[in-house]
């Protein structure tokens, strides 16, 4: 028989460890408070949140971790720890596309941890407004979905907004059918946000081809509406089912198994280089042959990888376009800085939307 330690003995050790962890956590919190005081003494204004420093802390935890806890779990603990330390000064206020229970709110908590105050607003443009007007420190908006592509509202708003991108976060999006109907046959109408409907198009065509489909302002609003009428259902995330106490009729009905939405964090602050960054920018070229080719050549010349390109109407002349691009690296990295100088010489308009750490969690 293998010898095992008595339960009581193991529990005594756990109690001791917990007491030590608690002391260490509070020691860490005191240091974070001291950092805040130093920042004030050095004349730093506004928020003490530093996306670059937080990314470095999390990446270091991943490197140090030797298990048995998985890296991801260890990083999530430290994500919460930093969130709580920062909130000792003053909790961050973060605007998102509401109401409560949307994927955007999930993205806020994944990126900032749970010690933040979330401010739900009614539209993507209102998230920008809230940050621009100083009603909150940051905003989180969806920018692209792996099934449905780019979120036009978000890109277009950047053309006129002075805000910067200071972070990114990805959420694996599961869609679910929820409502008070006894079975699928009892449903006459389905509510959801247009993005979610598009992500479940095949499932709907196969399972509910005759049902009326109505696009509404958010998935949480869809859940709220479905909670009022037994013959209707909503497509939304499980958080919305919980908020509106709706039974879940079918889970994971998204057409693509790895359906993921990328969100960006918008604010007034620049993020310093961390060694693993992305830079987002928008530019326009003239209509001459080879104009886009020459613009992109700036990146190729300096060996800069391009992660994404999207064209959108410029909203100035007919059939004139702007190009939104994400590249590897930070605008202060020497190679990137040189590529951007060359790009500037080759385009009509160039606007840097921000350099920020690549998503860690
Ligand atoms: C403590 C700092 O300020 C904040 C809190 C952090 C933390 O708890 O580790 C990290 C970055 C900032 O958001 C810092 O800048 O080092």
mmCIF file of C-alpha atoms and ligand atoms in Angstrom:
data_model
loop_
_atom_site.group_PDB
_atom_site.id
_atom_site.type_symbol
_atom_site.label_atom_id
_atom_site.label_comp_id
_atom_site.label_asym_id
_atom_site.label_seq_id
_atom_site.Cartn_x
_atom_site.Cartn_y
_atom_site.Cartn_z
ATOM 1 C CA UNK A 1 0.000 0.000 0.000
ATOM 2 C CA UNK A 2 1.396 3.395 -0.887
ATOM 3 C CA UNK A 3 1.823 5.662 2.090
ATOM 4 C CA UNK A 4 -0.336 8.791 1.977
ATOM 5 C CA UNK A 5 -0.179 11.785 4.286
ATOM 6 C CA UNK A 6 -3.138 12.242 6.648
ATOM 7 C CA UNK A 7 -5.686 14.808 5.378
ATOM 8 C CA UNK A 8 -5.392 16.920 8.519
ATOM 9 C CA UNK A 9 -1.647 17.301 7.999
ATOM 10 C CA UNK A 10 -2.039 18.372 4.344
ATOM 11 C CA UNK A 11 -4.733 20.870 5.331
ATOM 12 C CA UNK A 12 -2.496 22.390 7.990
ATOM 13 C CA UNK A 13 0.165 22.906 5.335
ATOM 14 C CA UNK A 14 -2.397 24.467 2.964
ATOM 15 C CA UNK A 15 -3.517 26.873 5.717
ATOM 16 C CA UNK A 16 0.097 27.911 6.269
ATOM 17 C CA UNK A 17 0.672 28.456 2.551
ATOM 18 C CA UNK A 18 -2.526 30.530 2.271
ATOM 19 C CA UNK A 19 -1.359 32.779 5.125
ATOM 20 C CA UNK A 20 1.976 33.291 3.329
ATOM 21 C CA UNK A 21 0.272 33.948 -0.028
ATOM 22 C CA UNK A 22 -2.008 36.516 1.619
ATOM 23 C CA UNK A 23 0.975 38.315 3.120
ATOM 24 C CA UNK A 24 2.787 38.309 -0.221
ATOM 25 C CA UNK A 25 -0.277 39.565 -2.106
ATOM 26 C CA UNK A 26 -0.591 42.488 0.302
ATOM 27 C CA UNK A 27 3.130 43.203 0.064
ATOM 28 C CA UNK A 28 2.701 43.354 -3.709
ATOM 29 C CA UNK A 29 -0.322 45.674 -3.320
ATOM 30 C CA UNK A 30 1.766 48.043 -1.151
ATOM 31 C CA UNK A 31 4.450 48.146 -3.882
ATOM 32 C CA UNK A 32 1.833 48.944 -6.527
ATOM 33 C CA UNK A 33 0.552 51.793 -4.322
ATOM 34 C CA UNK A 34 4.118 53.055 -3.989
ATOM 35 C CA UNK A 35 4.485 52.979 -7.793
ATOM 36 C CA UNK A 36 1.370 55.167 -8.036
ATOM 37 C CA UNK A 37 2.846 57.678 -5.555
ATOM 38 C CA UNK A 38 6.130 57.758 -7.493
ATOM 39 C CA UNK A 39 4.231 58.344 -10.737
ATOM 40 C CA UNK A 40 2.455 61.325 -9.139
ATOM 41 C CA UNK A 41 5.766 62.674 -7.779
ATOM 42 C CA UNK A 42 7.251 62.396 -11.290
ATOM 43 C CA UNK A 43 4.353 64.444 -12.644
ATOM 44 C CA UNK A 44 2.448 61.663 -14.411
ATOM 45 C CA UNK A 45 -1.171 62.658 -15.010
ATOM 46 C CA UNK A 46 -4.352 60.678 -15.478
ATOM 47 C CA UNK A 47 -4.442 56.917 -15.116
ATOM 48 C CA UNK A 48 -1.671 54.779 -13.680
ATOM 49 C CA UNK A 49 -2.608 51.846 -15.893
ATOM 50 C CA UNK A 50 0.264 50.716 -18.121
ATOM 51 C CA UNK A 51 -0.680 48.159 -20.796
ATOM 52 C CA UNK A 52 2.967 47.585 -21.763
ATOM 53 C CA UNK A 53 4.091 46.857 -18.187
ATOM 54 C CA UNK A 54 1.116 44.539 -17.607
ATOM 55 C CA UNK A 55 1.903 42.567 -20.775
ATOM 56 C CA UNK A 56 5.525 42.170 -19.603
ATOM 57 C CA UNK A 57 4.420 40.983 -16.131
ATOM 58 C CA UNK A 58 2.123 38.343 -17.673
ATOM 59 C CA UNK A 59 4.705 37.128 -20.207
ATOM 60 C CA UNK A 60 7.266 36.779 -17.384
ATOM 61 C CA UNK A 61 4.821 34.722 -15.311
ATOM 62 C CA UNK A 62 4.359 32.431 -18.312
ATOM 63 C CA UNK A 63 8.128 32.005 -18.607
ATOM 64 C CA UNK A 64 8.619 31.363 -14.881
ATOM 65 C CA UNK A 65 5.725 28.943 -14.505
ATOM 66 C CA UNK A 66 6.791 25.353 -13.928
ATOM 67 C CA UNK A 67 3.374 23.872 -13.200
ATOM 68 C CA UNK A 68 1.449 21.854 -12.333
ATOM 69 C CA UNK A 69 -0.869 24.834 -12.992
ATOM 70 C CA UNK A 70 -1.134 25.502 -16.757
ATOM 71 C CA UNK A 71 0.484 28.788 -17.965
ATOM 72 C CA UNK A 72 -2.908 30.191 -18.839
ATOM 73 C CA UNK A 73 -4.265 29.632 -15.342
ATOM 74 C CA UNK A 74 -1.168 31.155 -13.724
ATOM 75 C CA UNK A 75 -1.501 34.228 -15.969
ATOM 76 C CA UNK A 76 -5.187 34.592 -15.111
ATOM 77 C CA UNK A 77 -4.336 34.714 -11.388
ATOM 78 C CA UNK A 78 -1.813 37.471 -12.013
ATOM 79 C CA UNK A 79 -4.245 39.277 -14.309
ATOM 80 C CA UNK A 80 -6.666 39.486 -11.342
ATOM 81 C CA UNK A 81 -3.891 40.427 -8.955
ATOM 82 C CA UNK A 82 -2.771 43.390 -11.074
ATOM 83 C CA UNK A 83 -6.382 44.456 -11.546
ATOM 84 C CA UNK A 84 -6.948 44.476 -7.771
ATOM 85 C CA UNK A 85 -3.657 46.303 -7.081
ATOM 86 C CA UNK A 86 -4.488 49.013 -9.617
ATOM 87 C CA UNK A 87 -8.027 49.391 -8.223
ATOM 88 C CA UNK A 88 -6.560 50.293 -4.800
ATOM 89 C CA UNK A 89 -5.748 53.680 -6.306
ATOM 90 C CA UNK A 90 -8.994 54.057 -8.226
ATOM 91 C CA UNK A 91 -10.841 51.400 -10.282
ATOM 92 C CA UNK A 92 -10.564 51.956 -14.037
ATOM 93 C CA UNK A 93 -13.784 52.919 -15.819
ATOM 94 C CA UNK A 94 -14.210 51.071 -19.109
ATOM 95 C CA UNK A 95 -16.991 51.636 -21.671
ATOM 96 C CA UNK A 96 -18.269 48.745 -23.799
ATOM 97 C CA UNK A 97 -21.107 47.904 -26.180
ATOM 98 C CA UNK A 98 -23.837 47.018 -23.675
ATOM 99 C CA UNK A 99 -26.077 46.000 -22.096
ATOM 100 C CA UNK A 100 -24.628 43.723 -19.393
ATOM 101 C CA UNK A 101 -23.781 40.239 -20.614
ATOM 102 C CA UNK A 102 -22.394 40.999 -24.095
ATOM 103 C CA UNK A 103 -19.198 39.494 -25.521
ATOM 104 C CA UNK A 104 -17.737 43.016 -25.340
ATOM 105 C CA UNK A 105 -18.136 42.991 -21.549
ATOM 106 C CA UNK A 106 -16.463 39.573 -21.446
ATOM 107 C CA UNK A 107 -13.573 41.115 -23.414
ATOM 108 C CA UNK A 108 -13.293 43.976 -20.877
ATOM 109 C CA UNK A 109 -12.905 41.536 -17.961
ATOM 110 C CA UNK A 110 -10.490 39.295 -19.864
ATOM 111 C CA UNK A 111 -8.242 42.251 -20.666
ATOM 112 C CA UNK A 112 -8.468 44.347 -17.480
ATOM 113 C CA UNK A 113 -9.430 41.732 -14.841
ATOM 114 C CA UNK A 114 -12.589 42.050 -12.770
ATOM 115 C CA UNK A 115 -11.651 45.022 -10.539
ATOM 116 C CA UNK A 116 -12.898 47.581 -13.070
ATOM 117 C CA UNK A 117 -16.128 49.534 -13.372
ATOM 118 C CA UNK A 118 -17.836 48.771 -16.671
ATOM 119 C CA UNK A 119 -19.981 51.374 -18.405
ATOM 120 C CA UNK A 120 -22.467 49.870 -20.883
ATOM 121 C CA UNK A 121 -23.350 52.128 -23.855
ATOM 122 C CA UNK A 122 -25.783 51.628 -26.742
ATOM 123 C CA UNK A 123 -23.541 51.697 -29.844
ATOM 124 C CA UNK A 124 -19.923 51.365 -30.962
ATOM 125 C CA UNK A 125 -19.810 55.121 -31.680
ATOM 126 C CA UNK A 126 -20.895 55.798 -28.086
ATOM 127 C CA UNK A 127 -17.895 53.843 -26.769
ATOM 128 C CA UNK A 128 -15.634 56.237 -28.711
ATOM 129 C CA UNK A 129 -17.663 59.246 -27.490
ATOM 130 C CA UNK A 130 -17.469 58.175 -23.840
ATOM 131 C CA UNK A 131 -13.650 57.939 -23.968
ATOM 132 C CA UNK A 132 -13.203 61.083 -26.089
ATOM 133 C CA UNK A 133 -15.347 63.115 -23.640
ATOM 134 C CA UNK A 134 -13.436 61.760 -20.632
ATOM 135 C CA UNK A 135 -16.470 59.940 -19.161
ATOM 136 C CA UNK A 136 -14.267 56.870 -18.747
ATOM 137 C CA UNK A 137 -10.597 55.917 -19.035
ATOM 138 C CA UNK A 138 -10.817 53.295 -21.791
ATOM 139 C CA UNK A 139 -13.246 51.652 -24.181
ATOM 140 C CA UNK A 140 -13.390 48.183 -25.713
ATOM 141 C CA UNK A 141 -14.823 47.711 -29.223
ATOM 142 C CA UNK A 142 -15.028 44.687 -31.557
ATOM 143 C CA UNK A 143 -12.865 45.054 -34.676
ATOM 144 C CA UNK A 144 -13.044 41.740 -36.544
ATOM 145 C CA UNK A 145 -14.615 38.300 -36.408
ATOM 146 C CA UNK A 146 -12.981 35.189 -37.843
ATOM 147 C CA UNK A 147 -16.227 34.093 -39.568
ATOM 148 C CA UNK A 148 -17.758 37.409 -40.593
ATOM 149 C CA UNK A 149 -14.741 39.676 -41.123
ATOM 150 C CA UNK A 150 -14.233 43.284 -40.187
ATOM 151 C CA UNK A 151 -16.616 45.414 -38.060
ATOM 152 C CA UNK A 152 -17.043 48.426 -40.344
ATOM 153 C CA UNK A 153 -18.432 50.794 -37.687
ATOM 154 C CA UNK A 154 -15.255 50.496 -35.642
ATOM 155 C CA UNK A 155 -12.830 51.101 -38.526
ATOM 156 C CA UNK A 156 -14.839 54.016 -39.930
ATOM 157 C CA UNK A 157 -14.993 55.768 -36.538
ATOM 158 C CA UNK A 158 -11.177 55.750 -36.377
ATOM 159 C CA UNK A 159 -10.997 58.066 -39.390
ATOM 160 C CA UNK A 160 -12.267 60.964 -37.272
ATOM 161 C CA UNK A 161 -11.339 59.896 -33.732
ATOM 162 C CA UNK A 162 -8.230 61.201 -31.931
ATOM 163 C CA UNK A 163 -8.154 58.043 -29.768
ATOM 164 C CA UNK A 164 -5.358 55.476 -29.872
ATOM 165 C CA UNK A 165 -5.376 51.705 -29.780
ATOM 166 C CA UNK A 166 -3.590 50.588 -26.616
ATOM 167 C CA UNK A 167 -4.378 46.882 -26.498
ATOM 168 C CA UNK A 168 -6.110 43.921 -28.136
ATOM 169 C CA UNK A 169 -8.014 40.957 -26.767
ATOM 170 C CA UNK A 170 -9.549 37.897 -28.410
ATOM 171 C CA UNK A 171 -12.695 36.109 -27.281
ATOM 172 C CA UNK A 172 -13.697 32.647 -28.489
ATOM 173 C CA UNK A 173 -17.332 33.296 -29.337
ATOM 174 C CA UNK A 174 -19.896 30.562 -28.716
ATOM 175 C CA UNK A 175 -23.457 31.266 -29.818
ATOM 176 C CA UNK A 176 -26.434 29.615 -28.138
ATOM 177 C CA UNK A 177 -30.164 29.457 -28.727
ATOM 178 C CA UNK A 178 -32.141 30.454 -25.636
ATOM 179 C CA UNK A 179 -35.785 31.003 -24.749
ATOM 180 C CA UNK A 180 -38.783 29.721 -22.814
ATOM 181 C CA UNK A 181 -40.168 27.548 -25.674
ATOM 182 C CA UNK A 182 -40.532 23.810 -24.861
ATOM 183 C CA UNK A 183 -38.889 22.803 -28.165
ATOM 184 C CA UNK A 184 -37.576 24.295 -31.422
ATOM 185 C CA UNK A 185 -41.023 23.703 -32.980
ATOM 186 C CA UNK A 186 -42.581 26.211 -30.552
ATOM 187 C CA UNK A 187 -40.436 29.131 -31.799
ATOM 188 C CA UNK A 188 -41.889 31.647 -34.277
ATOM 189 C CA UNK A 189 -39.273 34.423 -34.124
ATOM 190 C CA UNK A 190 -35.563 34.710 -33.320
ATOM 191 C CA UNK A 191 -33.746 37.857 -32.160
ATOM 192 C CA UNK A 192 -30.011 38.493 -32.280
ATOM 193 C CA UNK A 193 -27.376 40.990 -33.321
ATOM 194 C CA UNK A 194 -26.675 40.918 -37.058
ATOM 195 C CA UNK A 195 -23.078 39.660 -36.468
ATOM 196 C CA UNK A 196 -24.290 36.661 -34.465
ATOM 197 C CA UNK A 197 -27.014 35.851 -36.997
ATOM 198 C CA UNK A 198 -24.347 35.811 -39.702
ATOM 199 C CA UNK A 199 -22.147 33.485 -37.601
ATOM 200 C CA UNK A 200 -25.053 30.984 -37.325
ATOM 201 C CA UNK A 201 -26.463 31.300 -40.855
ATOM 202 C CA UNK A 202 -26.020 27.613 -41.795
ATOM 203 C CA UNK A 203 -27.381 26.348 -38.478
ATOM 204 C CA UNK A 204 -30.493 28.515 -38.852
ATOM 205 C CA UNK A 205 -31.045 27.429 -42.477
ATOM 206 C CA UNK A 206 -30.791 23.783 -41.422
ATOM 207 C CA UNK A 207 -32.737 23.751 -38.169
ATOM 208 C CA UNK A 208 -35.176 26.660 -38.311
ATOM 209 C CA UNK A 209 -35.649 27.526 -41.995
ATOM 210 C CA UNK A 210 -39.208 28.883 -41.586
ATOM 211 C CA UNK A 211 -38.723 31.084 -38.545
ATOM 212 C CA UNK A 212 -38.812 34.894 -38.732
ATOM 213 C CA UNK A 213 -35.393 36.383 -37.980
ATOM 214 C CA UNK A 214 -35.071 39.876 -36.510
ATOM 215 C CA UNK A 215 -31.773 41.722 -36.057
ATOM 216 C CA UNK A 216 -31.622 43.849 -32.889
ATOM 217 C CA UNK A 217 -29.007 46.191 -31.355
ATOM 218 C CA UNK A 218 -27.161 43.565 -29.242
ATOM 219 C CA UNK A 219 -27.324 39.930 -28.201
ATOM 220 C CA UNK A 220 -28.190 40.910 -24.647
ATOM 221 C CA UNK A 221 -31.096 43.016 -25.961
ATOM 222 C CA UNK A 222 -32.172 39.932 -27.972
ATOM 223 C CA UNK A 223 -32.157 37.865 -24.757
ATOM 224 C CA UNK A 224 -34.164 40.537 -22.945
ATOM 225 C CA UNK A 225 -36.794 40.559 -25.724
ATOM 226 C CA UNK A 226 -36.962 36.746 -25.816
ATOM 227 C CA UNK A 227 -37.552 36.680 -22.056
ATOM 228 C CA UNK A 228 -40.853 38.533 -22.615
ATOM 229 C CA UNK A 229 -42.498 36.079 -25.049
ATOM 230 C CA UNK A 230 -42.452 32.292 -24.872
ATOM 231 C CA UNK A 231 -42.713 31.876 -28.655
ATOM 232 C CA UNK A 232 -39.546 33.832 -29.319
ATOM 233 C CA UNK A 233 -35.892 32.908 -28.784
ATOM 234 C CA UNK A 234 -32.542 34.681 -28.830
ATOM 235 C CA UNK A 235 -29.087 33.801 -30.111
ATOM 236 C CA UNK A 236 -26.517 35.056 -27.597
ATOM 237 C CA UNK A 237 -23.696 34.130 -25.234
ATOM 238 C CA UNK A 238 -24.323 32.154 -22.036
ATOM 239 C CA UNK A 239 -23.750 35.290 -19.927
ATOM 240 C CA UNK A 240 -26.894 36.824 -21.478
ATOM 241 C CA UNK A 241 -28.897 33.658 -20.670
ATOM 242 C CA UNK A 242 -27.859 34.078 -17.047
ATOM 243 C CA UNK A 243 -28.699 37.792 -16.883
ATOM 244 C CA UNK A 244 -32.216 37.213 -18.296
ATOM 245 C CA UNK A 245 -32.729 33.761 -16.707
ATOM 246 C CA UNK A 246 -33.404 32.094 -20.046
ATOM 247 C CA UNK A 247 -33.221 28.308 -20.498
ATOM 248 C CA UNK A 248 -30.575 27.354 -23.076
ATOM 249 C CA UNK A 249 -32.150 25.253 -25.864
ATOM 250 C CA UNK A 250 -29.046 24.572 -28.007
ATOM 251 C CA UNK A 251 -25.371 25.325 -27.290
ATOM 252 C CA UNK A 252 -22.475 26.165 -29.667
ATOM 253 C CA UNK A 253 -24.562 26.740 -32.791
ATOM 254 C CA UNK A 254 -21.911 28.890 -34.534
ATOM 255 C CA UNK A 255 -21.093 27.587 -38.039
ATOM 256 C CA UNK A 256 -17.298 27.637 -37.540
ATOM 257 C CA UNK A 257 -15.719 25.675 -34.724
ATOM 258 C CA UNK A 258 -13.094 28.332 -33.948
ATOM 259 C CA UNK A 259 -15.325 31.404 -34.235
ATOM 260 C CA UNK A 260 -13.305 34.194 -32.563
ATOM 261 C CA UNK A 261 -13.800 37.951 -32.228
ATOM 262 C CA UNK A 262 -10.912 40.353 -31.830
ATOM 263 C CA UNK A 263 -11.543 43.466 -29.728
ATOM 264 C CA UNK A 264 -9.349 46.528 -29.326
ATOM 265 C CA UNK A 265 -8.832 48.751 -26.318
ATOM 266 C CA UNK A 266 -9.106 52.477 -27.090
ATOM 267 C CA UNK A 267 -7.782 55.291 -24.935
ATOM 268 C CA UNK A 268 -5.724 58.484 -24.882
ATOM 269 C CA UNK A 269 -2.487 56.861 -23.809
ATOM 270 C CA UNK A 270 0.516 55.572 -25.780
ATOM 271 C CA UNK A 271 1.977 52.171 -24.933
ATOM 272 C CA UNK A 272 5.789 51.732 -24.805
ATOM 273 C CA UNK A 273 7.567 48.944 -26.761
ATOM 274 C CA UNK A 274 7.521 45.469 -25.163
ATOM 275 C CA UNK A 275 9.327 43.441 -27.841
ATOM 276 C CA UNK A 276 6.111 41.729 -29.015
ATOM 277 C CA UNK A 277 3.903 44.516 -30.340
ATOM 278 C CA UNK A 278 1.572 45.361 -33.183
ATOM 279 C CA UNK A 279 1.016 48.704 -34.897
ATOM 280 C CA UNK A 280 -2.269 49.698 -36.555
ATOM 281 C CA UNK A 281 -2.468 52.482 -39.113
ATOM 282 C CA UNK A 282 -4.663 53.864 -41.865
ATOM 283 C CA UNK A 283 -3.507 55.506 -45.110
ATOM 284 C CA UNK A 284 -4.825 56.594 -48.498
ATOM 285 C CA UNK A 285 -3.063 56.632 -51.847
ATOM 286 C CA UNK A 286 -3.814 58.382 -55.110
ATOM 287 C CA UNK A 287 -5.502 56.433 -57.911
ATOM 288 C CA UNK A 288 -2.300 56.006 -59.993
ATOM 289 C CA UNK A 289 -1.134 52.539 -61.094
ATOM 290 C CA UNK A 290 1.091 50.871 -58.504
ATOM 291 C CA UNK A 291 0.193 53.275 -55.664
ATOM 292 C CA UNK A 292 -0.795 50.541 -53.189
ATOM 293 C CA UNK A 293 2.136 48.413 -54.325
ATOM 294 C CA UNK A 294 4.582 51.255 -53.566
ATOM 295 C CA UNK A 295 2.991 51.853 -50.157
ATOM 296 C CA UNK A 296 3.284 48.203 -49.130
ATOM 297 C CA UNK A 297 6.837 48.042 -50.487
ATOM 298 C CA UNK A 298 7.844 50.267 -47.524
ATOM 299 C CA UNK A 299 7.183 47.358 -45.169
ATOM 300 C CA UNK A 300 8.774 44.709 -47.413
ATOM 301 C CA UNK A 301 11.985 46.781 -47.710
ATOM 302 C CA UNK A 302 12.513 46.775 -43.948
ATOM 303 C CA UNK A 303 11.364 43.187 -43.390
ATOM 304 C CA UNK A 304 8.223 44.213 -41.504
ATOM 305 C CA UNK A 305 5.446 41.584 -41.481
ATOM 306 C CA UNK A 306 1.930 42.702 -42.334
ATOM 307 C CA UNK A 307 -0.754 40.975 -40.280
ATOM 308 C CA UNK A 308 -3.911 42.386 -41.825
ATOM 309 C CA UNK A 309 -5.153 44.729 -44.563
ATOM 310 C CA UNK A 310 -8.666 46.037 -45.056
ATOM 311 C CA UNK A 311 -9.948 48.622 -47.528
ATOM 312 C CA UNK A 312 -12.878 50.936 -46.744
ATOM 313 C CA UNK A 313 -14.518 53.792 -48.679
ATOM 314 C CA UNK A 314 -12.765 57.077 -47.796
ATOM 315 C CA UNK A 315 -16.149 58.843 -47.478
ATOM 316 C CA UNK A 316 -14.628 61.771 -49.366
ATOM 317 C CA UNK A 317 -14.565 61.049 -53.117
ATOM 318 C CA UNK A 318 -16.574 58.448 -55.067
ATOM 319 C CA UNK A 319 -14.685 55.108 -55.336
ATOM 320 C CA UNK A 320 -11.821 56.398 -53.239
ATOM 321 C CA UNK A 321 -10.508 54.149 -50.507
ATOM 322 C CA UNK A 322 -8.471 54.132 -47.332
ATOM 323 C CA UNK A 323 -6.442 51.102 -46.217
ATOM 324 C CA UNK A 324 -6.333 49.883 -42.631
ATOM 325 C CA UNK A 325 -3.207 47.871 -41.910
ATOM 326 C CA UNK A 326 -1.781 46.009 -38.921
ATOM 327 C CA UNK A 327 1.962 45.366 -38.925
ATOM 328 C CA UNK A 328 4.344 43.514 -36.632
ATOM 329 C CA UNK A 329 6.343 45.703 -34.243
ATOM 330 C CA UNK A 330 6.155 49.049 -32.422
ATOM 331 C CA UNK A 331 6.392 52.451 -34.147
ATOM 332 C CA UNK A 332 9.458 53.199 -31.932
ATOM 333 C CA UNK A 333 11.282 50.028 -33.087
ATOM 334 C CA UNK A 334 14.025 51.376 -35.431
ATOM 335 C CA UNK A 335 13.069 49.208 -38.457
ATOM 336 C CA UNK A 336 9.372 50.064 -38.093
ATOM 337 C CA UNK A 337 10.154 53.781 -37.686
ATOM 338 C CA UNK A 338 12.161 53.746 -40.940
ATOM 339 C CA UNK A 339 9.413 51.833 -42.787
ATOM 340 C CA UNK A 340 6.831 54.369 -41.567
ATOM 341 C CA UNK A 341 8.993 57.299 -42.765
ATOM 342 C CA UNK A 342 9.189 55.726 -46.219
ATOM 343 C CA UNK A 343 5.453 54.969 -46.211
ATOM 344 C CA UNK A 344 4.685 58.594 -45.358
ATOM 345 C CA UNK A 345 6.591 59.719 -48.439
ATOM 346 C CA UNK A 346 4.594 57.292 -50.635
ATOM 347 C CA UNK A 347 0.991 58.035 -49.554
ATOM 348 C CA UNK A 348 -1.438 60.985 -49.480
ATOM 349 C CA UNK A 349 -2.547 60.541 -45.885
ATOM 350 C CA UNK A 350 -1.122 58.482 -43.017
ATOM 351 C CA UNK A 351 -2.575 58.191 -39.519
ATOM 352 C CA UNK A 352 -1.004 55.990 -36.836
ATOM 353 C CA UNK A 353 -3.771 54.408 -34.772
ATOM 354 C CA UNK A 354 -1.435 53.046 -32.130
ATOM 355 C CA UNK A 355 1.281 50.561 -31.156
ATOM 356 C CA UNK A 356 0.314 48.078 -28.460
ATOM 357 C CA UNK A 357 1.347 44.740 -26.912
ATOM 358 C CA UNK A 358 0.106 41.622 -28.740
ATOM 359 C CA UNK A 359 -2.669 39.860 -26.811
ATOM 360 C CA UNK A 360 -1.159 37.815 -23.964
ATOM 361 C CA UNK A 361 -4.164 35.983 -22.508
HETATM 362 C C1 LIG B 1 2.471 48.894 -10.621
HETATM 363 C C2 LIG B 1 2.332 49.564 -11.765
HETATM 364 O O1 LIG B 1 1.133 50.130 -12.199
HETATM 365 C C3 LIG B 1 0.019 49.365 -12.624
HETATM 366 C C4 LIG B 1 -0.095 48.068 -11.901
HETATM 367 C C5 LIG B 1 0.658 46.981 -12.314
HETATM 368 C C6 LIG B 1 0.836 45.744 -11.444
HETATM 369 O O2 LIG B 1 0.084 45.574 -10.505
HETATM 370 O O3 LIG B 1 1.784 44.989 -11.713
HETATM 371 C C7 LIG B 1 1.262 47.013 -13.603
HETATM 372 C C8 LIG B 1 1.107 48.083 -14.446
HETATM 373 C C9 LIG B 1 0.181 49.195 -14.137
HETATM 374 O O4 LIG B 1 -1.078 48.954 -14.718
HETATM 375 C C10 LIG B 1 3.530 49.769 -12.645
HETATM 376 O O5 LIG B 1 3.489 50.626 -13.546
HETATM 377 O O6 LIG B 1 4.531 49.060 -12.445
#
